[in-house]
PDB file of C-alpha atoms and ligand atoms in Angstrom:
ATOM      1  CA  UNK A   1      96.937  98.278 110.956  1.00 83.00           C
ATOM      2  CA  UNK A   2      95.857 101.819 110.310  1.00 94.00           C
ATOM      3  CA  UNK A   3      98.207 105.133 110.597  1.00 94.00           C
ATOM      4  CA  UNK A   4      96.172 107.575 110.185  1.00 95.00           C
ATOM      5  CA  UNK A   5      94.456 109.517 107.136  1.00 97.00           C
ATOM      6  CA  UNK A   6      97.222 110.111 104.385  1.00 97.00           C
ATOM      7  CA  UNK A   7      94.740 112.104 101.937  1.00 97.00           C
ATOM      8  CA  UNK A   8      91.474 112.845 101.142  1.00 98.00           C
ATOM      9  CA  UNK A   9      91.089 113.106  96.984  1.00 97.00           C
ATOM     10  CA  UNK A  10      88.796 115.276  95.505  1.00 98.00           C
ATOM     11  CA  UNK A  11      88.137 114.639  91.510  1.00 98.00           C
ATOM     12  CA  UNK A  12      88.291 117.818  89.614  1.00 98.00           C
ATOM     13  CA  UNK A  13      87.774 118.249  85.743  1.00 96.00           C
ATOM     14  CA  UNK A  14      89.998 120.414  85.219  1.00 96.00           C
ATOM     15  CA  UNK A  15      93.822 120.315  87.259  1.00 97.00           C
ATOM     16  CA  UNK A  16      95.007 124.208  86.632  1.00 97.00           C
ATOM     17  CA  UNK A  17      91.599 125.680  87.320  1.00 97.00           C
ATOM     18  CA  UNK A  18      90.862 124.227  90.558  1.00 97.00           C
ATOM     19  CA  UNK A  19      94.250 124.566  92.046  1.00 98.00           C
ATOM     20  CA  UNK A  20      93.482 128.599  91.103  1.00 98.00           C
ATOM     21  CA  UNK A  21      90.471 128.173  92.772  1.00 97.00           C
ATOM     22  CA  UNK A  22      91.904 126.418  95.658  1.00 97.00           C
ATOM     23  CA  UNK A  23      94.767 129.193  95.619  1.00 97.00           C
ATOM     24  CA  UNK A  24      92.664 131.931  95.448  1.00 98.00           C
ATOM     25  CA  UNK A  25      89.257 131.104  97.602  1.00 98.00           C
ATOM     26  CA  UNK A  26      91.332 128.963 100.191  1.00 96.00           C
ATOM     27  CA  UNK A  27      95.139 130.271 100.123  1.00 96.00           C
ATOM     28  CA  UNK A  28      96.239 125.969  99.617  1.00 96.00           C
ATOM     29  CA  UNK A  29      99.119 125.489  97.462  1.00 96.00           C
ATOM     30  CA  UNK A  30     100.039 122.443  95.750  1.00 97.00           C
ATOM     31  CA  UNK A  31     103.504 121.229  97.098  1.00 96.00           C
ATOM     32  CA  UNK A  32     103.703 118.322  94.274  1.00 94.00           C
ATOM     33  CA  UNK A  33     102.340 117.554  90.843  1.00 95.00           C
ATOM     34  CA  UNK A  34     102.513 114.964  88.732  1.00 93.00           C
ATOM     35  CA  UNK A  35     101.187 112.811  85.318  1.00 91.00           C
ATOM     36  CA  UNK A  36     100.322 109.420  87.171  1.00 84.00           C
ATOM     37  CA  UNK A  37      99.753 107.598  83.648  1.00 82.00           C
ATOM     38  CA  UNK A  38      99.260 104.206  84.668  1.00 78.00           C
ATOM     39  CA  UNK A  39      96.039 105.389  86.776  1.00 79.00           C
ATOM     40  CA  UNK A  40      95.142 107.739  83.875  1.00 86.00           C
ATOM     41  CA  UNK A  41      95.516 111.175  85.949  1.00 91.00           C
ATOM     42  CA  UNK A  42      97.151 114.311  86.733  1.00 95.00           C
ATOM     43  CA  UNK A  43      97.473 114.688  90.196  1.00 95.00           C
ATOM     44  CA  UNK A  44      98.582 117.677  92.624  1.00 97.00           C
ATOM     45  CA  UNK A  45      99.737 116.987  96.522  1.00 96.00           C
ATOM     46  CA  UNK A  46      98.377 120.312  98.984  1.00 98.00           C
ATOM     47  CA  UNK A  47      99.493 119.849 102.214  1.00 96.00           C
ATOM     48  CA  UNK A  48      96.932 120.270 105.053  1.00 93.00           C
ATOM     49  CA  UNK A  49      98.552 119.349 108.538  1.00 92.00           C
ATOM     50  CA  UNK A  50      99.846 116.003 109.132  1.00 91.00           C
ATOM     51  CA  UNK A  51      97.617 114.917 106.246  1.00 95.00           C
ATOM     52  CA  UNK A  52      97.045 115.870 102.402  1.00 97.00           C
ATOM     53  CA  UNK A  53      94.662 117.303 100.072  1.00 97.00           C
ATOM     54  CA  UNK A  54      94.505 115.443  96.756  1.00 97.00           C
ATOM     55  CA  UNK A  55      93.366 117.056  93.954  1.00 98.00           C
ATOM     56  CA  UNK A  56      93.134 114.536  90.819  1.00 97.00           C
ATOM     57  CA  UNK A  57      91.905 115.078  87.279  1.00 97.00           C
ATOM     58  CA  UNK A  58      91.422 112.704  84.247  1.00 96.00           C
ATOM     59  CA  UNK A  59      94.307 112.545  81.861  1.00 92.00           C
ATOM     60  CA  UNK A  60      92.290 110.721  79.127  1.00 89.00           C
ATOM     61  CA  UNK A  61      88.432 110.271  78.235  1.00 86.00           C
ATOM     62  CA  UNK A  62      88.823 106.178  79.037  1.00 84.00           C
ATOM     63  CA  UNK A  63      90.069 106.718  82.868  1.00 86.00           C
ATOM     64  CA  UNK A  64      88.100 105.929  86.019  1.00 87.00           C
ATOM     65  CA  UNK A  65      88.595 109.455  87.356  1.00 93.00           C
ATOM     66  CA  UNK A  66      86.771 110.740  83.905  1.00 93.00           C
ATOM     67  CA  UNK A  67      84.365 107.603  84.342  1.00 92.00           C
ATOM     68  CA  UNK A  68      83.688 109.108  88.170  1.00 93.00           C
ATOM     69  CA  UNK A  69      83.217 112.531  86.992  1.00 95.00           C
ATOM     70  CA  UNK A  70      81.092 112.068  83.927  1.00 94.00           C
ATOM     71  CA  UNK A  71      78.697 109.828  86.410  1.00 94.00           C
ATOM     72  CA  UNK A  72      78.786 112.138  89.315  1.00 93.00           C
ATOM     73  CA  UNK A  73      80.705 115.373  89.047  1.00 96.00           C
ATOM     74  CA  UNK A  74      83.302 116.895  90.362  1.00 97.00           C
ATOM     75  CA  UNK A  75      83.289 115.962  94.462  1.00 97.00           C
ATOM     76  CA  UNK A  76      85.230 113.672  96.921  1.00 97.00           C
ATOM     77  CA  UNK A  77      86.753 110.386  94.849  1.00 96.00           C
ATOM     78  CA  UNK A  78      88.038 108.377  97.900  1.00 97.00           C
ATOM     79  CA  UNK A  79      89.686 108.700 101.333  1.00 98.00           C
ATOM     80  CA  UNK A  80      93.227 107.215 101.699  1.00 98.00           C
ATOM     81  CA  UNK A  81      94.002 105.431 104.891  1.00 98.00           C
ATOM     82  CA  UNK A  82      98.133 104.884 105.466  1.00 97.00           C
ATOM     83  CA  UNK A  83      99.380 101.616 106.201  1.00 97.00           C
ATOM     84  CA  UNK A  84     102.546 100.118 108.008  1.00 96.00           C
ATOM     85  CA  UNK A  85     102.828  97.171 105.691  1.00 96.00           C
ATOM     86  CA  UNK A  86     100.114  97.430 102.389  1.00 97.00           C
ATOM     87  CA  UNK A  87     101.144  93.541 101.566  1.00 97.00           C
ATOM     88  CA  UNK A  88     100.427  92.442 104.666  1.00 97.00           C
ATOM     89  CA  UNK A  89      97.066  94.138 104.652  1.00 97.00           C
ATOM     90  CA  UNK A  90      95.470  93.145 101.464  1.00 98.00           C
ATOM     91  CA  UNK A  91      95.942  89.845 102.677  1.00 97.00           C
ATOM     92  CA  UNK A  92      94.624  90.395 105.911  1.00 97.00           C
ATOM     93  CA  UNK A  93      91.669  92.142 103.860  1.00 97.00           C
ATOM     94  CA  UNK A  94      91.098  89.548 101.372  1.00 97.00           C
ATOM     95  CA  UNK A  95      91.099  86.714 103.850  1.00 97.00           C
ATOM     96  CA  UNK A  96      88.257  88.656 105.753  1.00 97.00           C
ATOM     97  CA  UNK A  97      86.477  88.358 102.366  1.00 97.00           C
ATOM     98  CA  UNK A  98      86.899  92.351 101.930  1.00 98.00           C
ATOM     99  CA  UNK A  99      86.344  93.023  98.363  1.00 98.00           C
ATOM    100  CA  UNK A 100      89.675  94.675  97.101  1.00 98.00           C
ATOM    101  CA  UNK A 101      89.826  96.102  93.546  1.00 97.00           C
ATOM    102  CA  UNK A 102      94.056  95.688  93.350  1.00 97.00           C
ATOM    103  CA  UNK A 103      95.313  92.715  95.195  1.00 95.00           C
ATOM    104  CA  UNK A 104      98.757  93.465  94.768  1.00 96.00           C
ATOM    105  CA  UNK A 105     100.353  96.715  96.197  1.00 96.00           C
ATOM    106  CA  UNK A 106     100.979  98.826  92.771  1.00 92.00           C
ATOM    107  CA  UNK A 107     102.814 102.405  92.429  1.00 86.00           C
ATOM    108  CA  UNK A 108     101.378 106.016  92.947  1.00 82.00           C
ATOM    109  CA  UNK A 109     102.395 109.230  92.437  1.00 79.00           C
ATOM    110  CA  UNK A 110     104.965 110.498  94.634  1.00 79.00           C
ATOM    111  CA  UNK A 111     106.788 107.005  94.589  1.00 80.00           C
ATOM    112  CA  UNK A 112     104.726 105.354  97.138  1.00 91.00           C
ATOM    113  CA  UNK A 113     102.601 102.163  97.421  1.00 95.00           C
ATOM    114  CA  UNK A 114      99.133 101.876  96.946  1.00 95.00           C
ATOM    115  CA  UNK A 115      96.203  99.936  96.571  1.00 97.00           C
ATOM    116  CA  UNK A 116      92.296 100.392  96.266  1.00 96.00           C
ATOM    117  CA  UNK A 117      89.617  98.830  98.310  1.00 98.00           C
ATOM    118  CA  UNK A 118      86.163  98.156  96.499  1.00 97.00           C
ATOM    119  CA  UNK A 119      83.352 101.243  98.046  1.00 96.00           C
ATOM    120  CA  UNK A 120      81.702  97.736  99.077  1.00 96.00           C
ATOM    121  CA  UNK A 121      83.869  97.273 101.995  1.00 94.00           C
ATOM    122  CA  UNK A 122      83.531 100.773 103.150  1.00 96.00           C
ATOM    123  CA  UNK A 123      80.048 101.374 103.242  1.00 95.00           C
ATOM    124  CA  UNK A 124      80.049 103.298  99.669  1.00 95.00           C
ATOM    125  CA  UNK A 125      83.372 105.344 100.353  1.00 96.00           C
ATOM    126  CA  UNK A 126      86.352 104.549  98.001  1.00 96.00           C
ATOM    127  CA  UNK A 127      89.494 103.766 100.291  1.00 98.00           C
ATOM    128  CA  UNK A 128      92.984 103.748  98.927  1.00 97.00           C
ATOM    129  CA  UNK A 129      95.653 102.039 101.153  1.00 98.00           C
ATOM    130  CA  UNK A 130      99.035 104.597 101.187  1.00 97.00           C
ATOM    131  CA  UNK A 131     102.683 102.881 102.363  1.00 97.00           C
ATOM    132  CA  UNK A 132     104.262 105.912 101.814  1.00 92.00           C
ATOM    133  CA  UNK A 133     108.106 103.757 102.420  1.00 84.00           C
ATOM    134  CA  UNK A 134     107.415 101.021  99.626  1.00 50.00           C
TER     135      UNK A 134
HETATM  136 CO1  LIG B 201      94.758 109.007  96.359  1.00 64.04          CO
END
């Protein structure tokens, strides 16, 4: 069911500033960026091996990301798991009673599928399902 970790996502207040940071302290580059409206965040894709390093910040005030942050700083958001088939999945999730907060497969940045699972099915850890061919 699982590929392997696609990204780990790290909410940041500010997108410019911490990919300086990241630049400078680290030597990481973002190889993408992008205004993901529908989720309400600017996002920026550093590759780090097989997997990636997402760095996302709020676009608005009303956004979970700025909800996330204003609660609990900056600091890891959620891990994203890639899938085969994401359709296939939910349902396999949601007849196992998994709590899923989007039961439908919906679009990310970067053109690929995704979907969140509710921290309840995770033990407290936010996972986001990837089908990076959808
Ligand atoms: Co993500």
């Amino acid at each position: 069911m699982l590929k392997g970790i696609d990204h780990i996502a790290l909410a940041v207040s500010d997108l410019d500033d911490a990919l300086e940071m990241y630049r400078d302290v680290w030597g990481l580059e973002a190889a993408r960026r992008e205004d993901v409206d529908v989720q309400g965040v600017r996002e920026a894709m550093i590759p780090m091996g097989d997997s990636w390093l997402q760095l996302i910040a709020p676009s608005t005030s009303e956004g979970t990301v700025a909800r996330h942050i204003e609660r609990r700083g900056e600091g890891l958001h959620h891990v994203a798991f890639e899938v085969d088939d994401l359709a296939a999945t939910l349902a396999d999730l949601k007849s196992r009673g998994v709590p899923l907060i989007d039961e439908a497969p919906q679009r990310g940045g970067g053109d690929v599928s995704i979907a969140f699972v509710h921290p309840k099915g995770a033990r407290g850890v936010l996972i986001e399902l990837v089908q990076r061919d959808g």
